[in-house]
PDB file of C-alpha atoms in Angstrom:
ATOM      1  CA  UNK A  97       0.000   0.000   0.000  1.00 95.00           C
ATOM      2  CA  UNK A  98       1.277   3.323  -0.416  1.00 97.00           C
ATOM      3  CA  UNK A  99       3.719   4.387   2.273  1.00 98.00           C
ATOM      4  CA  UNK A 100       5.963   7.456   3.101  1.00 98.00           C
ATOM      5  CA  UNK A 101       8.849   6.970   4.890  1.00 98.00           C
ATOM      6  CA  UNK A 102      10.546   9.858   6.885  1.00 98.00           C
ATOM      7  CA  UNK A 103      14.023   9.846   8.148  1.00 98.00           C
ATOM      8  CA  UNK A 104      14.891   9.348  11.814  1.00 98.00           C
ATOM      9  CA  UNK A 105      15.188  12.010  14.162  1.00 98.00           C
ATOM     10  CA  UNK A 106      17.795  14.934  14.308  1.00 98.00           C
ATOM     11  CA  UNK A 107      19.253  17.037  17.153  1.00 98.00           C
ATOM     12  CA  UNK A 108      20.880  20.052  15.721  1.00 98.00           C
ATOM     13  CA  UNK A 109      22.903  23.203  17.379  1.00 98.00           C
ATOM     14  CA  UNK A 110      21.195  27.002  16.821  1.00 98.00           C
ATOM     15  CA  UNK A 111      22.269  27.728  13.110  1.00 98.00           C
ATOM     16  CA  UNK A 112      22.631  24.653  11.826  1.00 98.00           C
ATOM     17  CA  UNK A 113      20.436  22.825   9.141  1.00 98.00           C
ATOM     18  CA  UNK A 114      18.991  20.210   8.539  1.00 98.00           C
ATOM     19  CA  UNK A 115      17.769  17.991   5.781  1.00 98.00           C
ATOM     20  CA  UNK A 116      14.726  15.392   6.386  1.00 98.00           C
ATOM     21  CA  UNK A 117      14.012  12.777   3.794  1.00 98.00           C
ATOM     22  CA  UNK A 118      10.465  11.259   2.597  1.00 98.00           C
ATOM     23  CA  UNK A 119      11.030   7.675   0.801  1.00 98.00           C
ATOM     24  CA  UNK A 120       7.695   7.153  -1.145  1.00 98.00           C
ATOM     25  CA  UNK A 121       6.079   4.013  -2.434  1.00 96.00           C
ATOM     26  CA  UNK A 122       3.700   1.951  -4.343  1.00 96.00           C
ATOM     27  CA  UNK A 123       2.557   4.778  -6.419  1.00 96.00           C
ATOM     28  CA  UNK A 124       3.183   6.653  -9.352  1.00 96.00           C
ATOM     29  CA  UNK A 125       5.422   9.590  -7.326  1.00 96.00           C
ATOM     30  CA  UNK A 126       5.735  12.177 -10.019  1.00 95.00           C
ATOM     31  CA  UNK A 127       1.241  11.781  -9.797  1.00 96.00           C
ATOM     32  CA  UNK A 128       1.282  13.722  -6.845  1.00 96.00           C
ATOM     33  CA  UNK A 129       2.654  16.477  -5.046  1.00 97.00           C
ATOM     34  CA  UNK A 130       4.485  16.318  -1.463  1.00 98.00           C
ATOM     35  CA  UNK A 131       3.625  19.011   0.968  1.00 98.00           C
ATOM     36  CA  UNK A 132       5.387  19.229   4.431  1.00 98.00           C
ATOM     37  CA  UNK A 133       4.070  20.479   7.960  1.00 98.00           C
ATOM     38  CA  UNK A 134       5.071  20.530  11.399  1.00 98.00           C
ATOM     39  CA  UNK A 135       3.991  20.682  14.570  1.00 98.00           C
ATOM     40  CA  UNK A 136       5.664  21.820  17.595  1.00 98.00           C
ATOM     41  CA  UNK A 137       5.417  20.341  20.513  1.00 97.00           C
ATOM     42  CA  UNK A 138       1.902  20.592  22.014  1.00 96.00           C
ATOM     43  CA  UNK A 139       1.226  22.622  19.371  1.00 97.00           C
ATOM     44  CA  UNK A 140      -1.370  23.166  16.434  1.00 97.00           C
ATOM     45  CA  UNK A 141      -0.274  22.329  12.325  1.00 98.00           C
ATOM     46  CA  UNK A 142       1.876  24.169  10.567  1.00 97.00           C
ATOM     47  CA  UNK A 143       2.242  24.359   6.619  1.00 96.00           C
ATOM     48  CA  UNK A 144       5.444  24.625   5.414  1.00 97.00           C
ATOM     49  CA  UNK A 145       5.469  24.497   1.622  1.00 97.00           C
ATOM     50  CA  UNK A 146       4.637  22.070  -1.140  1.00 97.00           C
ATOM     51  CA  UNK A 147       6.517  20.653  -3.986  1.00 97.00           C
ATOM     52  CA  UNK A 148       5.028  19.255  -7.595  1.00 97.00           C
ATOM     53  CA  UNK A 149       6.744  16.036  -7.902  1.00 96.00           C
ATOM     54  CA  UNK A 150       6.030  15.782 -11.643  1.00 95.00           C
ATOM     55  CA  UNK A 151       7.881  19.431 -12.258  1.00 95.00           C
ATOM     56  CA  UNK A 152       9.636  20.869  -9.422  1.00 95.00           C
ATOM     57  CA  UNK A 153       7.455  23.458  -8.640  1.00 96.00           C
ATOM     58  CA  UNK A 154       7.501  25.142  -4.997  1.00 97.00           C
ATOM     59  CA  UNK A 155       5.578  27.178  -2.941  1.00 96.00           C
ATOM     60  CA  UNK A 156       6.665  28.061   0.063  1.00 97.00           C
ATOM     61  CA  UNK A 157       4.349  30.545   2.307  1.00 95.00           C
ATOM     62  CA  UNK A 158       6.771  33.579   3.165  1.00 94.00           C
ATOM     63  CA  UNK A 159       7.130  32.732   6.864  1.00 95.00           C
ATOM     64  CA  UNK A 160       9.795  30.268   5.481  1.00 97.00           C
ATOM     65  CA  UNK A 161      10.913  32.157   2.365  1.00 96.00           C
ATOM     66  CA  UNK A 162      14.664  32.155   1.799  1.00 96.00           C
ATOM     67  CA  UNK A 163      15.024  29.207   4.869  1.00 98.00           C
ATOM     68  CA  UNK A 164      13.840  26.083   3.830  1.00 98.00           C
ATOM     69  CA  UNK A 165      13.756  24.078   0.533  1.00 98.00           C
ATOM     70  CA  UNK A 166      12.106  21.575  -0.712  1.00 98.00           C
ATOM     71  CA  UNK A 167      13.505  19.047  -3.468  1.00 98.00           C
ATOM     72  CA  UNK A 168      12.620  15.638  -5.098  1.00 98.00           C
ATOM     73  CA  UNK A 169      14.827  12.472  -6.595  1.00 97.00           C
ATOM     74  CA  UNK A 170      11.829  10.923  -8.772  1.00 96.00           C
ATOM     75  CA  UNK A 171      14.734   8.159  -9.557  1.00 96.00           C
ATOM     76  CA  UNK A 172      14.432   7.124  -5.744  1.00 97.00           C
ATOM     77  CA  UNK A 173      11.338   8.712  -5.214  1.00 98.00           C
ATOM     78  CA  UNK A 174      12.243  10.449  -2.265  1.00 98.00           C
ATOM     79  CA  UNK A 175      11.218  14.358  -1.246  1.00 98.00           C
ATOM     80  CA  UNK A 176      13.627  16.557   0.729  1.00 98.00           C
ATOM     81  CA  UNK A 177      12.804  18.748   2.523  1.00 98.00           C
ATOM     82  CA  UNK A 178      16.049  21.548   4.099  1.00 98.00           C
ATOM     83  CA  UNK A 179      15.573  24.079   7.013  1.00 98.00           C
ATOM     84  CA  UNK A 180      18.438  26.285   7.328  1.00 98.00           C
ATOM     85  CA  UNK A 181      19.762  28.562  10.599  1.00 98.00           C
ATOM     86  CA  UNK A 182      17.548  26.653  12.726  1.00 98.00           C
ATOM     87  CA  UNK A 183      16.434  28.377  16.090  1.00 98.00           C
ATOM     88  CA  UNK A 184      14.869  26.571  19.317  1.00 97.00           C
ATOM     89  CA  UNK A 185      11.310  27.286  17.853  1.00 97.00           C
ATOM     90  CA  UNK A 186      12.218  25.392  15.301  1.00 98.00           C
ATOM     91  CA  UNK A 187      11.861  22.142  17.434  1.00 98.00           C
ATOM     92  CA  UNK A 188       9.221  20.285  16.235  1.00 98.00           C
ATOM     93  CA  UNK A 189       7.697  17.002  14.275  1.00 98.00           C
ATOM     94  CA  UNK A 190       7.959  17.360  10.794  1.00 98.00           C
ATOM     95  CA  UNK A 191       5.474  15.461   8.272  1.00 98.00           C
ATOM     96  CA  UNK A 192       5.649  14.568   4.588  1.00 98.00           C
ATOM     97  CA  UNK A 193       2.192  14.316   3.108  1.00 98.00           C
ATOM     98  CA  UNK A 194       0.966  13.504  -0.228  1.00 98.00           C
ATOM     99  CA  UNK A 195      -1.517  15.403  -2.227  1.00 93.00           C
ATOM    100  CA  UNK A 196      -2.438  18.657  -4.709  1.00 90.00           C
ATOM    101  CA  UNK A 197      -5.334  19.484  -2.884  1.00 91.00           C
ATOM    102  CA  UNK A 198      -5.929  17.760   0.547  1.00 95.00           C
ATOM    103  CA  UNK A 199      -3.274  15.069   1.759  1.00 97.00           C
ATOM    104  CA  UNK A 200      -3.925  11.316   2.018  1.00 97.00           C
ATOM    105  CA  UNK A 201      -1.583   9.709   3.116  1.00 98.00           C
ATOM    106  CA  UNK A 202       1.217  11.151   5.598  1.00 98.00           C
ATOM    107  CA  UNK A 203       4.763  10.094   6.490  1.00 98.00           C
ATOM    108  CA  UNK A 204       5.633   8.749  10.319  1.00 98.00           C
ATOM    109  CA  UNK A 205       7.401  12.273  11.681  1.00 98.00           C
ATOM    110  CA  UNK A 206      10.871  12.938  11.953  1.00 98.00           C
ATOM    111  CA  UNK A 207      11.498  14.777  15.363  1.00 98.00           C
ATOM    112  CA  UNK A 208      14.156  17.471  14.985  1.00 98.00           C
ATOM    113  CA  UNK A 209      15.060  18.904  18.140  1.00 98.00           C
ATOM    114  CA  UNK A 210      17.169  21.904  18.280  1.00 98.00           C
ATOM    115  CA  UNK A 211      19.522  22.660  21.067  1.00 97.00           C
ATOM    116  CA  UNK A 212      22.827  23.926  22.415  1.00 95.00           C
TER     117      UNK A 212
ATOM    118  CA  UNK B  15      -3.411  35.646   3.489  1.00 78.00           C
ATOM    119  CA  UNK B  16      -6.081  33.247   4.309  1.00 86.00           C
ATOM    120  CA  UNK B  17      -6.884  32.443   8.472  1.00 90.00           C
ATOM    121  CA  UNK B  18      -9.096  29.652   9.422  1.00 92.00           C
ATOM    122  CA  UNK B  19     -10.466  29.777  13.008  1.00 95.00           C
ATOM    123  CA  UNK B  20     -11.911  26.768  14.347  1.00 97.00           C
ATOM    124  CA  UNK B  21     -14.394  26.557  17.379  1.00 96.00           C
ATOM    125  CA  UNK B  22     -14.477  25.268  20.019  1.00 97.00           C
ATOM    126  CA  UNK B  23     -10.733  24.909  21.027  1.00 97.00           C
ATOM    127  CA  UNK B  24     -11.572  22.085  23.066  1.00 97.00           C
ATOM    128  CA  UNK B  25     -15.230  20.091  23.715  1.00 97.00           C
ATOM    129  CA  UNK B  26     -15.840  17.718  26.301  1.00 97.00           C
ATOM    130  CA  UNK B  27     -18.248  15.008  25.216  1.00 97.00           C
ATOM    131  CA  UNK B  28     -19.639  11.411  25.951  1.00 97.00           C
ATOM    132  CA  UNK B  29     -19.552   8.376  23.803  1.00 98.00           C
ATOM    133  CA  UNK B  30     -23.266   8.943  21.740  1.00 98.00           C
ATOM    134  CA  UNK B  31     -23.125  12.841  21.557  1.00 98.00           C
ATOM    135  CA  UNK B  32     -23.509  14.388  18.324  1.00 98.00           C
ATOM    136  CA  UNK B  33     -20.375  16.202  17.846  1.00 98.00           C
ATOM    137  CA  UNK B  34     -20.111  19.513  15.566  1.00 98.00           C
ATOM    138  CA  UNK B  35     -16.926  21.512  15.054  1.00 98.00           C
ATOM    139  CA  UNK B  36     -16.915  24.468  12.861  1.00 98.00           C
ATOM    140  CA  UNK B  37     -13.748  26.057  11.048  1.00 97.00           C
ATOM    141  CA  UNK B  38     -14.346  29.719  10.086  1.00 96.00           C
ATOM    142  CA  UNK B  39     -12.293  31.313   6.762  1.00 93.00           C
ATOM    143  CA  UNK B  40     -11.624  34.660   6.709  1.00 92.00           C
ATOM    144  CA  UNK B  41     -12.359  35.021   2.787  1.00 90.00           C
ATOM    145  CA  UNK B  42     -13.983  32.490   0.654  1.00 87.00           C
ATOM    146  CA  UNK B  43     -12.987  29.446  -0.043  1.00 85.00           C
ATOM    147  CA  UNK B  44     -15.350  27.838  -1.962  1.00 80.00           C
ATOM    148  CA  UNK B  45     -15.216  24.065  -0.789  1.00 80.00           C
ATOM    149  CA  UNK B  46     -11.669  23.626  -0.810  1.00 86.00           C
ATOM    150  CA  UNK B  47     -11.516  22.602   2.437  1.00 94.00           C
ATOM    151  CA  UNK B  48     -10.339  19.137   4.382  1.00 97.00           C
ATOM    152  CA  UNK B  49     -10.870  17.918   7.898  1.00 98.00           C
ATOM    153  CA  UNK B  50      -8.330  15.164   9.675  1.00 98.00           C
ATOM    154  CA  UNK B  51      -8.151  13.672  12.520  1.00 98.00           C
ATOM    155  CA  UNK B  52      -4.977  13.460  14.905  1.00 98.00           C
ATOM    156  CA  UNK B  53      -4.265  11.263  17.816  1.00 98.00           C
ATOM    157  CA  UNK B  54      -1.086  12.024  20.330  1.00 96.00           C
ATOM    158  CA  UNK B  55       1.720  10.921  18.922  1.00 96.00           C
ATOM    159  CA  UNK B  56       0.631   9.849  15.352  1.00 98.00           C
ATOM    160  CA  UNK B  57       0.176  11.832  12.098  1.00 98.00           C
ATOM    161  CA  UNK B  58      -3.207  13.560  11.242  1.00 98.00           C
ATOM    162  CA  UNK B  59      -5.236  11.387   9.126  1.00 98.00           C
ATOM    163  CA  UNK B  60      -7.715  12.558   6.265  1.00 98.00           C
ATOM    164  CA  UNK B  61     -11.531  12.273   6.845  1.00 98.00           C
ATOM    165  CA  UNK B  62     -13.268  14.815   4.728  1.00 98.00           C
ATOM    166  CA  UNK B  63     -12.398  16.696   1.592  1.00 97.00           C
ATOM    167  CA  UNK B  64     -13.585  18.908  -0.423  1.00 95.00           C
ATOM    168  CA  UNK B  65     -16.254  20.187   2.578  1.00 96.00           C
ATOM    169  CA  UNK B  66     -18.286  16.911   2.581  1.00 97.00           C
ATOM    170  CA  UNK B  67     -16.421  14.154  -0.029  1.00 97.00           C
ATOM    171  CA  UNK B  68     -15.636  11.030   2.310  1.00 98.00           C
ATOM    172  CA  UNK B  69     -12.351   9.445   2.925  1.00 97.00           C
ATOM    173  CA  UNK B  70     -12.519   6.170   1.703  1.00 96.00           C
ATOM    174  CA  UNK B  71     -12.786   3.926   4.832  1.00 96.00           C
ATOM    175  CA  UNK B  72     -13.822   6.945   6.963  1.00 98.00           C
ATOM    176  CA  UNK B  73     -16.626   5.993   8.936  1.00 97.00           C
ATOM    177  CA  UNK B  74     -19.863   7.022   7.976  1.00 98.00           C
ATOM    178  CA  UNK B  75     -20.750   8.669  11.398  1.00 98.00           C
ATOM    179  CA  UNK B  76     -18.044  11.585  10.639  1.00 98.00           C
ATOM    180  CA  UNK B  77     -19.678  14.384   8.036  1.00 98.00           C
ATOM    181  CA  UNK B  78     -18.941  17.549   6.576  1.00 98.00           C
ATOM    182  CA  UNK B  79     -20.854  20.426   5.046  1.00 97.00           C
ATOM    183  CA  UNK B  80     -20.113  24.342   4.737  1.00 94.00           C
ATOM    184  CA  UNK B  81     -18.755  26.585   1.380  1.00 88.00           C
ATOM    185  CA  UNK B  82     -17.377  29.577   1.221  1.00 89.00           C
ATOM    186  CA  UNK B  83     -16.668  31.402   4.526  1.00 92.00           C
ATOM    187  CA  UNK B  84     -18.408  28.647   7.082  1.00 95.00           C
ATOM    188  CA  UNK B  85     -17.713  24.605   7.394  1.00 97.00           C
ATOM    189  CA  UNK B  86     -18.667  21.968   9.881  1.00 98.00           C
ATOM    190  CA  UNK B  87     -17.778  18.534  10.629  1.00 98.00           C
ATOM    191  CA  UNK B  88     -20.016  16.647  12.691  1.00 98.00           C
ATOM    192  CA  UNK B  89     -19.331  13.285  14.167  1.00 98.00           C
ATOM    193  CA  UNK B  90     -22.835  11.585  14.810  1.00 98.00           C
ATOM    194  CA  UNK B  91     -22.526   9.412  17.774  1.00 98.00           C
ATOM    195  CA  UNK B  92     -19.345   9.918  18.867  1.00 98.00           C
ATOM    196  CA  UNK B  93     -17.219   7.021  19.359  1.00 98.00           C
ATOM    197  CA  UNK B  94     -14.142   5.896  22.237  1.00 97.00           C
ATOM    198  CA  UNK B  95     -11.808   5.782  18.841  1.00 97.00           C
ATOM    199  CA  UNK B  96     -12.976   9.580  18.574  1.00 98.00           C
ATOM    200  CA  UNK B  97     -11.345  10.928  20.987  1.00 98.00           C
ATOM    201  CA  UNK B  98      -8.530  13.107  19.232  1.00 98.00           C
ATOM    202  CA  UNK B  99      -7.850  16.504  17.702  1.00 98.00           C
ATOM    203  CA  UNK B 100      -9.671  17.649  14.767  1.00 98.00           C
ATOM    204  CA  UNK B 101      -8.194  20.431  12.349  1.00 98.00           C
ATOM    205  CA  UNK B 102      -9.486  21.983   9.366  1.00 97.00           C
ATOM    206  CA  UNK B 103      -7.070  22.651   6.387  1.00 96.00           C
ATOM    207  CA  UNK B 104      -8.148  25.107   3.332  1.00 94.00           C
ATOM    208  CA  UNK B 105      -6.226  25.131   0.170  1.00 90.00           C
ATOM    209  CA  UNK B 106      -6.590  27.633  -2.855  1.00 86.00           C
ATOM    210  CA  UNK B 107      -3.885  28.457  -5.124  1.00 84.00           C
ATOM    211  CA  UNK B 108      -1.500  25.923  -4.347  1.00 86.00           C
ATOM    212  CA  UNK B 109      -1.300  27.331  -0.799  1.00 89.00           C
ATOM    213  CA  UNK B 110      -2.289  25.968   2.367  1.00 93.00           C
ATOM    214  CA  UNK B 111      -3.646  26.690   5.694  1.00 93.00           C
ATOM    215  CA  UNK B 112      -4.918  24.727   9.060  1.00 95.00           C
ATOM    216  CA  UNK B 113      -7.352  25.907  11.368  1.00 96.00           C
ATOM    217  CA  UNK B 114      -5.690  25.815  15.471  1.00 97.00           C
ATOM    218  CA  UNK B 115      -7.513  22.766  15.837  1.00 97.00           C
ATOM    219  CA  UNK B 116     -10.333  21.320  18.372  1.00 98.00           C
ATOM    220  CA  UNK B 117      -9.712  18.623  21.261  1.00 98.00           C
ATOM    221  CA  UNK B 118     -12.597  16.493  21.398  1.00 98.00           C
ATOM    222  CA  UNK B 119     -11.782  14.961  25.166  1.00 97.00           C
ATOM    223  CA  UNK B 120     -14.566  13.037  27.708  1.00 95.00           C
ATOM    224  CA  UNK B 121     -17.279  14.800  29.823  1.00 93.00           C
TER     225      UNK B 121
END
């Protein structure tokens, strides 16, 4: 059945980045596009941006403009998603989901904690 | 931008209620609007889409009506696997928003 597969969690220093992977499978990938969202702890959701995985095409709202960015391998059919001079409040879950429109099926989490 | 305000924050029930949560947009949004569920610990899961399209394998005791500015979902006799957080999510233009989200916890 279709899956997404998120990679395991991250603890990362003030400034730092970091780079979360989302392995998909048993679909046509480049059908559907991958949108990610997080949620920090004890906290509501949080859209982050959304990539076409048949083109390429972002959009990123501009909270995270010039900070994080989103890629796709459609030969491994894997999304990427990069957050760059991460802060405390940037400690959260993050989620790979797919879908245009609303999102079906969503990735485990991948828990990046950020901390001196 | 688009802001979606949901109501209650949090609603204390009992297994049988009818349940109705409504999710407010500050502009229209025609129907372009999904509900999901969320448990503690585990990813939010689609119910409704497109303001009252069903999941497949959603039960059939969790609805959804609404357009433009006003939605609801309403859970007809709620169930113990209800328990949870419910958000709304809109999406228009290849952009997306979730409402702050509703705790549906026991009386």
């Amino acid at each position: 059945q279709v899956q997404l597969v998120q990679s395991g969690a991250e603890v990362k220093k003030p400034g730092a980045s970091v780079k979360v992977s989302c392995k998909a499978s048993d679909y046509t990938f480049a059908s559907y596009g991958i949108t990610w969202v997080r949620q920090a702890p004890g906290q509501g959701l949080e859209w982050m941006g959304w990539i076409s995985a048949y083109n390429g095409r972002t959009n990123y709202p501009q909270k995270f403009q010039g900070r994080v960015t989103m890629t796709t391998d459609t030969s491994t059919s894997t999304a990427y998603m990069e957050l760059r001079s991460l802060r405390s409040d940037d400690t959260a879950v993050y989620y790979c989901a797919r879908g245009n429109g609303h999102f079906d099926y969503w990735g485990q989490g991948t828990l990046v904690t950020v901390s001196s | 931008d688009i802001q979606m305000t949901q109501s209650p924050s949090t609603l204390s029930a009992s297994v049988g209620d009818r349940v109705t949560i409504t999710c407010r947009a500050s502009q229209s949004i025609s129907g372009w609007l999904a509900w999901y569920q969320q448990k503690p610990g585990k990813a939010p899961k689609l119910l409704i889409y497109e303001a009252s399209r069903l999941e497949s394998e959603v039960p059939s005791r969790f609805s959804g009506s609404g357009s433009r500015t006003e939605f609801t979902l309403t859970i007809s006799s709620l169930q113990p696997d209800d328990f949870a957080t419910y958000y709304c999510q809109h999406y228009i233009g290849y952009t997306w928003s979730f409402g702050q989200g509703t705790k549906v916890e026991t009386k």
